[in-house]
Coordinates of C-alpha atoms in Angstrom, one line a residue:
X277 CA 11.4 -1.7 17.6
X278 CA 13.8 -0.7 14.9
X279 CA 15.8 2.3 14.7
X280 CA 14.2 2.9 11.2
X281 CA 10.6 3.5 13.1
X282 CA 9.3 6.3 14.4
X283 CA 9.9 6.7 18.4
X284 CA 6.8 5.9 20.3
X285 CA 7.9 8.5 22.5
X286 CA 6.5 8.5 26.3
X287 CA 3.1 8.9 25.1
X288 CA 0.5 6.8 27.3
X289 CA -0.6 4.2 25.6
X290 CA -4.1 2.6 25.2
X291 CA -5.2 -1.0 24.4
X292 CA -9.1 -1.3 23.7
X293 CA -10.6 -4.6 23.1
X294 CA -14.1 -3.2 21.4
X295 CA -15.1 -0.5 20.1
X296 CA -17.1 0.6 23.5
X297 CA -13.5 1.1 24.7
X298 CA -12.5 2.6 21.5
X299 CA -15.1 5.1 21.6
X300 CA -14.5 6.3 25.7
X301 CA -10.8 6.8 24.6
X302 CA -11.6 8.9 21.8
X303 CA -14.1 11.2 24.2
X304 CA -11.7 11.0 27.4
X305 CA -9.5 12.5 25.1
X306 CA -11.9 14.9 23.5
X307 CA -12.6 16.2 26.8
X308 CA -9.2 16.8 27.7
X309 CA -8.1 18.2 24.5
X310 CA -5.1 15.6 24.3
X311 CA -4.1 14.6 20.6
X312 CA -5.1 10.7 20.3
X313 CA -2.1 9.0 17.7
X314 CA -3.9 6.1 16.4
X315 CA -2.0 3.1 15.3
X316 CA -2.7 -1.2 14.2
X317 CA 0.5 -2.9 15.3
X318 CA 2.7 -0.1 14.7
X319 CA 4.4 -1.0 11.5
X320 CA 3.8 1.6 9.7
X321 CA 4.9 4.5 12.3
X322 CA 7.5 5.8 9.9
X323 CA 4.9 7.1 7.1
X324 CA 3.7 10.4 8.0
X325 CA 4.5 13.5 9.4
X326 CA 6.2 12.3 12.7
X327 CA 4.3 12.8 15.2
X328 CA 6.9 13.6 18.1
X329 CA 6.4 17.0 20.6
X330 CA 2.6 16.7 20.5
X331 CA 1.7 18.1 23.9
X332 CA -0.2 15.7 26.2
X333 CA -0.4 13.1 23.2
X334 CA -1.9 10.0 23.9
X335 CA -1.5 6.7 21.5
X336 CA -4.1 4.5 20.4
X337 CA -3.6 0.9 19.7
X338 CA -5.9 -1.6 18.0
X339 CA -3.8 -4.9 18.5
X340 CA -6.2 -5.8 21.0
X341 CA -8.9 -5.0 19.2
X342 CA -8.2 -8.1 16.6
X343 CA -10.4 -11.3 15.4
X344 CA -12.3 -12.5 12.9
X345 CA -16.2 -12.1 13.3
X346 CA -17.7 -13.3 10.3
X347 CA -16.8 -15.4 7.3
X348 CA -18.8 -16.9 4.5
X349 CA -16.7 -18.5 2.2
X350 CA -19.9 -19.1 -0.3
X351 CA -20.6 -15.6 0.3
X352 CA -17.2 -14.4 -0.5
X353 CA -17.7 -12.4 2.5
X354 CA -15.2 -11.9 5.3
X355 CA -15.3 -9.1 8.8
X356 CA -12.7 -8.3 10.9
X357 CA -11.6 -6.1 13.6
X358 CA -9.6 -3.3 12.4
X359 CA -6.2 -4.4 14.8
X360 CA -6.4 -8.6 12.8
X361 CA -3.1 -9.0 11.1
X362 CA -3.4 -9.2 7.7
X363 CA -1.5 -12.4 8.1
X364 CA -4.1 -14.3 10.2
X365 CA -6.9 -13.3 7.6
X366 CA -5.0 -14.8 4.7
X367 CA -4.3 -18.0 6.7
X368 CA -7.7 -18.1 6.9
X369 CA -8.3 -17.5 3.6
X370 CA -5.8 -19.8 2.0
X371 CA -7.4 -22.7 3.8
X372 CA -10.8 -22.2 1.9
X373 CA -8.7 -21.3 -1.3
X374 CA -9.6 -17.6 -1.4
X375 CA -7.5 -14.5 -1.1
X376 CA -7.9 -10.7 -0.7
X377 CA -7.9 -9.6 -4.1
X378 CA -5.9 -6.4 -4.0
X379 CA -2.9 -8.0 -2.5
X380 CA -2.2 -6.0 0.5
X381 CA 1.6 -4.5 1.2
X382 CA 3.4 -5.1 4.2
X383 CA 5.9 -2.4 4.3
X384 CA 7.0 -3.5 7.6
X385 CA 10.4 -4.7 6.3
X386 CA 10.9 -1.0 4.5
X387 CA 11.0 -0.1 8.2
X388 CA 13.1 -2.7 9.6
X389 CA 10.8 -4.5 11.2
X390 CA 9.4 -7.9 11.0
X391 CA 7.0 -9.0 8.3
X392 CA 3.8 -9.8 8.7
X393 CA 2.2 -7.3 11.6
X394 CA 0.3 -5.1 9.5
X395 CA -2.8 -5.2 10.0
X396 CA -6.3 -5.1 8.0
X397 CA -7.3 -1.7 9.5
X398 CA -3.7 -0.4 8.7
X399 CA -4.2 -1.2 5.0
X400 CA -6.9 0.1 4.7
X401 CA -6.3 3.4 6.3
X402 CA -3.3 3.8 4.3
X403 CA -5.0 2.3 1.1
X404 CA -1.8 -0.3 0.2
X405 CA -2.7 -2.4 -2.5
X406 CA 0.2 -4.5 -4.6
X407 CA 0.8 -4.9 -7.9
X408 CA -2.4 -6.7 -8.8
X409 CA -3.8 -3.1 -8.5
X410 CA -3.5 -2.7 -11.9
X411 CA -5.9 -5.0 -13.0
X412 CA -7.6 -5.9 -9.5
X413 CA -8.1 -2.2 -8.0
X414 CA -7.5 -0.9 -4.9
X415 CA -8.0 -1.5 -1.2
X416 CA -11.0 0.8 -0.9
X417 CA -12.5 -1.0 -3.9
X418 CA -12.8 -4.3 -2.0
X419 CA -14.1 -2.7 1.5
X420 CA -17.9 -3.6 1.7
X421 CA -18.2 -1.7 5.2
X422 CA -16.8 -0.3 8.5
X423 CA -18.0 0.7 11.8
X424 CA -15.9 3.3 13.0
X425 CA -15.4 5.9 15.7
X426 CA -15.1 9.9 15.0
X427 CA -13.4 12.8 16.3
X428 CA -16.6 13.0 17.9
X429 CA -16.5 10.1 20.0
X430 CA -19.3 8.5 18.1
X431 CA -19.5 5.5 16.7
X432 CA -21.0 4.7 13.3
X433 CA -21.5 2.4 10.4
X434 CA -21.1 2.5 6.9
X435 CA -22.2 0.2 3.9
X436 CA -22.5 -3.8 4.8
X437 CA -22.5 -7.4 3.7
X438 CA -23.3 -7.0 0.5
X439 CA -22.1 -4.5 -2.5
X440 CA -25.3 -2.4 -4.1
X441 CA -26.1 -1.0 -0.1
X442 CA -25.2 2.6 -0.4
X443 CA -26.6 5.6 -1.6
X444 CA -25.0 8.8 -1.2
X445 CA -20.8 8.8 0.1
X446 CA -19.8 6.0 0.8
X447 CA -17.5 6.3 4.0
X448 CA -16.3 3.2 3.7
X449 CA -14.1 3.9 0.5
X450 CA -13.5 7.4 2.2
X451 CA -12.0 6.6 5.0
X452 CA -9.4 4.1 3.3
X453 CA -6.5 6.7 2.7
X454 CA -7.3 8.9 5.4
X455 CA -4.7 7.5 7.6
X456 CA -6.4 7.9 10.8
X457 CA -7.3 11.2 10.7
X458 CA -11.1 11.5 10.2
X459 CA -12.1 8.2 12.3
X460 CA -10.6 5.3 14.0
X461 CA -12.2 2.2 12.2
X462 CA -12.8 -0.6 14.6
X463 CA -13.9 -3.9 12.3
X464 CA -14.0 -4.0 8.4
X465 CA -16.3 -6.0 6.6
X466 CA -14.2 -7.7 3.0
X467 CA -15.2 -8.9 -0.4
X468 CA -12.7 -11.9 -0.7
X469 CA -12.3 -13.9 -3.8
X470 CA -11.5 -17.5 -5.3
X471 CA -7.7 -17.9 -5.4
X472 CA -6.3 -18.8 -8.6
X473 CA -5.6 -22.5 -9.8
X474 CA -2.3 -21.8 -11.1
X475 CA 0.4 -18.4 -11.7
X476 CA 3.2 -18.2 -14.6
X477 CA 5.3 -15.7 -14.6
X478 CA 7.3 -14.5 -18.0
X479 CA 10.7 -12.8 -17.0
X480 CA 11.9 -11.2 -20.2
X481 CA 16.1 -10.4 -19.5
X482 CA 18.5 -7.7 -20.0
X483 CA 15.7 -5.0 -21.2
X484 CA 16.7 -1.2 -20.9
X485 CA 14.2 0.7 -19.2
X486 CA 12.6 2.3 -22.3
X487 CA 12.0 -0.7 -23.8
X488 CA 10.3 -2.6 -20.5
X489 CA 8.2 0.0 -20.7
X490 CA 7.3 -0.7 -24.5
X491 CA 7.0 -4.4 -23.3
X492 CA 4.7 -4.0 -20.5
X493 CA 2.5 -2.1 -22.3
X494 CA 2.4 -4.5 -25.1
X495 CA 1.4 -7.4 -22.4
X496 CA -1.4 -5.1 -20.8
X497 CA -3.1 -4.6 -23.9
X498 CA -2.9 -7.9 -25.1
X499 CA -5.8 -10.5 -24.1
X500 CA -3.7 -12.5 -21.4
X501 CA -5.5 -10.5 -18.9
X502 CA -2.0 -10.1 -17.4
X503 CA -2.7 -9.5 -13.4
X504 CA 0.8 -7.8 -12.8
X505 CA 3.7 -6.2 -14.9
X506 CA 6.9 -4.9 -13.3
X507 CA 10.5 -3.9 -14.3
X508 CA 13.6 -4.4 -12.3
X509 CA 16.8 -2.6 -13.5
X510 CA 20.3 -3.9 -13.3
X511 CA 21.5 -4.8 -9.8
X512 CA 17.8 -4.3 -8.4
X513 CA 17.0 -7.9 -9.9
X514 CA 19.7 -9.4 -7.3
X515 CA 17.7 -8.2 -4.5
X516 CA 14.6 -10.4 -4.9
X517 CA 13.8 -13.6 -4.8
X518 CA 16.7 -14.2 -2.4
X519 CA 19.2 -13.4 -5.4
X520 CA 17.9 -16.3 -7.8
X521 CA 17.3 -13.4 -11.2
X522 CA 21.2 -12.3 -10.9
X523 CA 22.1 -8.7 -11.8
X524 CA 20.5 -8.7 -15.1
X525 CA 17.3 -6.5 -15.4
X526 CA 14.1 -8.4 -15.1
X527 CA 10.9 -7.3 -16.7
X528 CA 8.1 -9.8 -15.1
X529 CA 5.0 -10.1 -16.5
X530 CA 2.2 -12.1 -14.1
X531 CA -0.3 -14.3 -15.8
X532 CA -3.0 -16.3 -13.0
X533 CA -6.2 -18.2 -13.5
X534 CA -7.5 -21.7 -14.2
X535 CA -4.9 -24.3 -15.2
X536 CA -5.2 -24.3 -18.9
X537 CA -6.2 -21.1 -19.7
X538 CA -3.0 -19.7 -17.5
X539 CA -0.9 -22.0 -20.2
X540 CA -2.4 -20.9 -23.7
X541 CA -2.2 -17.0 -22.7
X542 CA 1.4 -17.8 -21.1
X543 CA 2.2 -19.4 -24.7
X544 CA 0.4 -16.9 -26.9
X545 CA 2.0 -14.2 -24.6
X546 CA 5.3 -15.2 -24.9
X547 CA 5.3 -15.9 -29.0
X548 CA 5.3 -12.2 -29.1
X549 CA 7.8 -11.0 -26.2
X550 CA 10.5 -13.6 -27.4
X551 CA 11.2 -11.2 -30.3
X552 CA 12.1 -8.4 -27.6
X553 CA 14.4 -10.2 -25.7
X554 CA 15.5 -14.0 -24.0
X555 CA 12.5 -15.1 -22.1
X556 CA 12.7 -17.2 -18.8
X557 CA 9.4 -18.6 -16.9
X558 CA 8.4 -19.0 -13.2
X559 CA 5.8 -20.7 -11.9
X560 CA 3.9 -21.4 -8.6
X561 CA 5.7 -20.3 -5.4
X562 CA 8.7 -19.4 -6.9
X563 CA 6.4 -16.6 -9.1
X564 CA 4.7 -15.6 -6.1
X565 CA 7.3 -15.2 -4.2
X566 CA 9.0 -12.8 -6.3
X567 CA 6.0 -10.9 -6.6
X568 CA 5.7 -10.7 -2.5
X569 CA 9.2 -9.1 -2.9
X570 CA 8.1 -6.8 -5.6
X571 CA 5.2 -5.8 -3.4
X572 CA 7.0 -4.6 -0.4
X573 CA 9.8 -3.2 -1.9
X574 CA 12.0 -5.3 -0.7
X575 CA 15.0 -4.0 -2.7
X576 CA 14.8 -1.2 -0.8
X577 CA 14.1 -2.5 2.6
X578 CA 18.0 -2.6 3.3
X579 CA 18.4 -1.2 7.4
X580 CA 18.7 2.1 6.6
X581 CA 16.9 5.0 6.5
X582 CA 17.8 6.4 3.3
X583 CA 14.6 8.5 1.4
X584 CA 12.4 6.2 -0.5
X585 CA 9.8 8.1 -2.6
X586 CA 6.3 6.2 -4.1
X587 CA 5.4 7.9 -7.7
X588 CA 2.6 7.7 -9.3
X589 CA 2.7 8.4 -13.0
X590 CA 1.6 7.8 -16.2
X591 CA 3.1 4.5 -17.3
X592 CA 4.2 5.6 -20.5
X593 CA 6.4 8.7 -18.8
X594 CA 7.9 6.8 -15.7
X595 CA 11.5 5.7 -17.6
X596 CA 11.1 9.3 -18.8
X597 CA 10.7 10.9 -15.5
X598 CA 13.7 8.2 -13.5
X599 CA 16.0 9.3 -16.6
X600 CA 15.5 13.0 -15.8
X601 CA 16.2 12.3 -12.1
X602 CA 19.6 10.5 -12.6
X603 CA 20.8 13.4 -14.1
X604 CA 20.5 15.5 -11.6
X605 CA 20.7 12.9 -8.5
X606 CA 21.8 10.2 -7.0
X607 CA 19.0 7.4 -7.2
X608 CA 18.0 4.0 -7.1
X609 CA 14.7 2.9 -9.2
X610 CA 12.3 -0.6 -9.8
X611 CA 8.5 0.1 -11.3
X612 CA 5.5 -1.9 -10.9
X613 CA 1.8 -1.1 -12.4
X614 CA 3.2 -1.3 -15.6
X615 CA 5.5 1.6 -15.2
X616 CA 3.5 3.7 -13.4
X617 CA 4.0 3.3 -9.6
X618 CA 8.2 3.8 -9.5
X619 CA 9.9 3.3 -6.2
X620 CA 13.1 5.7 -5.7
X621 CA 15.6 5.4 -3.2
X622 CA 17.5 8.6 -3.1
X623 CA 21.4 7.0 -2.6
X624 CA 23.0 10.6 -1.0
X625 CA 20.8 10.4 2.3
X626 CA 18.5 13.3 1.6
X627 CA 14.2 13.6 0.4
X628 CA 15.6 16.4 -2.1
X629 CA 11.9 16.7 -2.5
X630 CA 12.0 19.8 -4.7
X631 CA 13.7 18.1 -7.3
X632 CA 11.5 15.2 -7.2
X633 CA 8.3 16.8 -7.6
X634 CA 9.7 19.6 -10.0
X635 CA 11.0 16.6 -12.4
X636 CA 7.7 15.2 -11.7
X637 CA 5.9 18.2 -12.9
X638 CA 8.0 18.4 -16.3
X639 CA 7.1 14.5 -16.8
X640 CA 3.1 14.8 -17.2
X641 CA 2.5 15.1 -13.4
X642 CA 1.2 13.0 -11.0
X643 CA 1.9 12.2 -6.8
X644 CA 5.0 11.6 -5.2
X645 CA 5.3 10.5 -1.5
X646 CA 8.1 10.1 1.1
X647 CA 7.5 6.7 2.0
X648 CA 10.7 6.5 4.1
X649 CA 13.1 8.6 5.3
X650 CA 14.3 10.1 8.6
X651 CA 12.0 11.8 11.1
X652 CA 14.0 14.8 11.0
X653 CA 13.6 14.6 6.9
X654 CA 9.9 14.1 7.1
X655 CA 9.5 16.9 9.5
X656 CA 10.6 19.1 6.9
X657 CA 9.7 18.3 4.0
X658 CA 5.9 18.1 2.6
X659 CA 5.0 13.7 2.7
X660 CA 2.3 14.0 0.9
X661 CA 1.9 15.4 -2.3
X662 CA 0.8 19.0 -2.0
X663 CA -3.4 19.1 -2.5
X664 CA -4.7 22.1 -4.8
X665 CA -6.8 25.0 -3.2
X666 CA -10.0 23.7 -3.8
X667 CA -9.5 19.9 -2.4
X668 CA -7.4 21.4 0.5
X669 CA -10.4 23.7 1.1
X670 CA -12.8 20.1 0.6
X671 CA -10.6 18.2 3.1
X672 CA -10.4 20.9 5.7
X673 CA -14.1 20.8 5.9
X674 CA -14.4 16.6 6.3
X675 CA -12.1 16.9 9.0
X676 CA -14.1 19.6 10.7
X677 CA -16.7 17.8 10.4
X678 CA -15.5 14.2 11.5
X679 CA -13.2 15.9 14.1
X680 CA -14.0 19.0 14.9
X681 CA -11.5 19.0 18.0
X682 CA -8.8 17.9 15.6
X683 CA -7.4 15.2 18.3
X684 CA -7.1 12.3 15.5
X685 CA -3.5 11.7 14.4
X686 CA -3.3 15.9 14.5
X687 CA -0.2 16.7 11.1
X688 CA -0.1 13.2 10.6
X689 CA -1.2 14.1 6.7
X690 CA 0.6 17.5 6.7

């Protein structure tokens, strides 16, 4: 395990196999009043409140509890158990030509460890969705249904195989986000989609900030039905793509599809953005692997544990909002979602999460999270961005309700 990962302590550790032993672990533990941390392949240990010093604590993992159960390519259809990497599925997927839409993150590398062990229940509990977001939607928008365990040590189901199945909440979508704390989810059923015949990429040079902004804008309201749009400021653009972009900014624009129609919006696209600056094109793996860089932050993932902080604004006030913060700090900055998701790598060592959520506030508002950063950091400092009265009030009673012993991943949220 890397030093950048949350300890695993000396908690015992569980490996179910099912959801039968998923469920006996959840009400051994019940009974015994011992805090049950709840965890895919353990890539993700360092988001969160750390969970060291829990009395009696007991971990939960899922990598046994991995495998495809159904797929129907015609269908567009695909189940899994919640401890499958997200790797296997896409092999899977990539040999019928299909894909997971939202283009799930592996912040695995963030953390120093190795890509590719995340896992399909991991995503989803954390809702990680790349930069096809933007036009594609989340991971909770894809999630037909889950069987899952509660606090309770029940097990129950939610939604199914096909999309129109629900009527009132749908705890499916409510559980993605939840990060383990209201039910440990034991398979996933998928919506999957056709992957594309061919991916351009427009990579317009040397653009300030202010005006990638202007640009991405420009290319999301156009009609190229652009699927991703992204801005990498000087020096940041070296540390994709395995350093082929060179220092000079990058502002990518992603266009995917069917063969021909990729090329006429590509070419309409880029009869416009050649008047804002000198205009370079990628195509096929090299495009896609730029945007896997792009979509697990790799310019950050650099063996330390420096402070990276996920902000969600509005796209228009992002440049606005990183401006502010180099005034006053010390940071590092790349956007994606068109400006409105900006990654920020705090250079002096330290969350200095007062600053960043007060110039936050004074930029139109909107969520910051500690992504990265020491355990001793995220001990102290809120992860999550603070919830107002009345949705604290609403969240406090779903987790009363799903578990009322509070044993699932206990301050993991805060």
């Amino acid at each position: 395990m890397s030093a950048l990962a949350e300890s695993p302590a000396a908690a015992e550790t569980f490996r179910p196999a099912d959801e039968d032993g998923v469920r006996d672990i959840v009400r051994a533990a019940v009974a015994d009043e011992a805090p049950l941390l709840i965890e895919g392949a353990g890539s993700k240990r360092g988001l969160g409140k750390p969970s060291g010093g829990l009395a009696n604590a007991r971990r939960l993992s899922l990598a046994e509890c991995r495998g495809v159960t159904l797929y129907e390519p015609e269908e567009l259809v695909l189940s899994a158990r919640a401890g499958t990497p997200i790797a296997e599925i896409e092999a899977l997927l990539a040999a019928h030509r299909q894909r997971l839409e939202f283009e799930p993150m592996d912040l695995g590398p963030l953390y120093g460890e190795a890509p590719g062990l995340g896992t399909i229940g991991g995503v989803l509990a954390c809702n990680l969705a790349g930069p096809r977001r933007i036009a594609r939607g989340a991971a909770r928008d894809h999630v037909l249904g889950v069987t899952a365990v509660s606090g309770r040590g029940e097990v129950f189901r939610a939604g199914g195989r096909v999309v129109k199945n629900v009527t009132g909440y749908d705890l499916s979508k409510g559980l993605a986000g939840s990060f383990g704390t209201l039910a440990v989810m034991t398979s996933i059923i998928m919506k999957v989609m056709p992957d594309v015949e061919a991916e351009a990429t427009l990579v317009l040079r040397g653009l300030a900030d202010d005006a990638a902004a202007g640009a991405m804008a420009a290319a999301m309201g156009s009609s190229a039905e652009v699927s991703g749009a992204a801005h990498l400021p000087y020096a940041v653009a070296a540390r994709v793509a395995e350093g082929s972009l060179g220092r000079e900014s990058a502002t990518l624009i992603r266009i995917e599809g069917f063969g021909p129609s990729v090329e006429a919006r590509a070419a309409h696209l880029s009869a416009g953005l050649s008047r804002v600056g000198r205009l370079e094109r990628l195509e096929g793996e090299a495009s896609r692997a730029l945007w896997r860089d792009v979509r697990d932050v790799r310019p950050f993932a650099d063996g330390t544990d420096k402070p990276v902080w996920r902000l969600s604004v509005a796209p228009t006030r992002g440049h606005e909002l990183v401006m502010d913060l180099r005034m006053a700090a010390a940071i590092d900055a790349f956007y994606d979602w068109q400006g409105g998701l900006v990654w920020l790598r705090m250079e002096a060592g330290q969350p200095e999460a007062d600053l960043v959520r007060q110039a936050l506030g004074r930029h139109g508002g909107g969520h910051a999270t500690l992504i990265r950063a020491s355990e001793v950091a995220r001990a102290n400092v809120p992860v999550f961005e603070p919830q107002a009265d009345a949705l604290a009030r609403l969240s406090k009673r779903l987790k009363d309700q799903f578990d009322p012993a509070g044993i699932l991943n206990p301050g993991r949220m805060g």
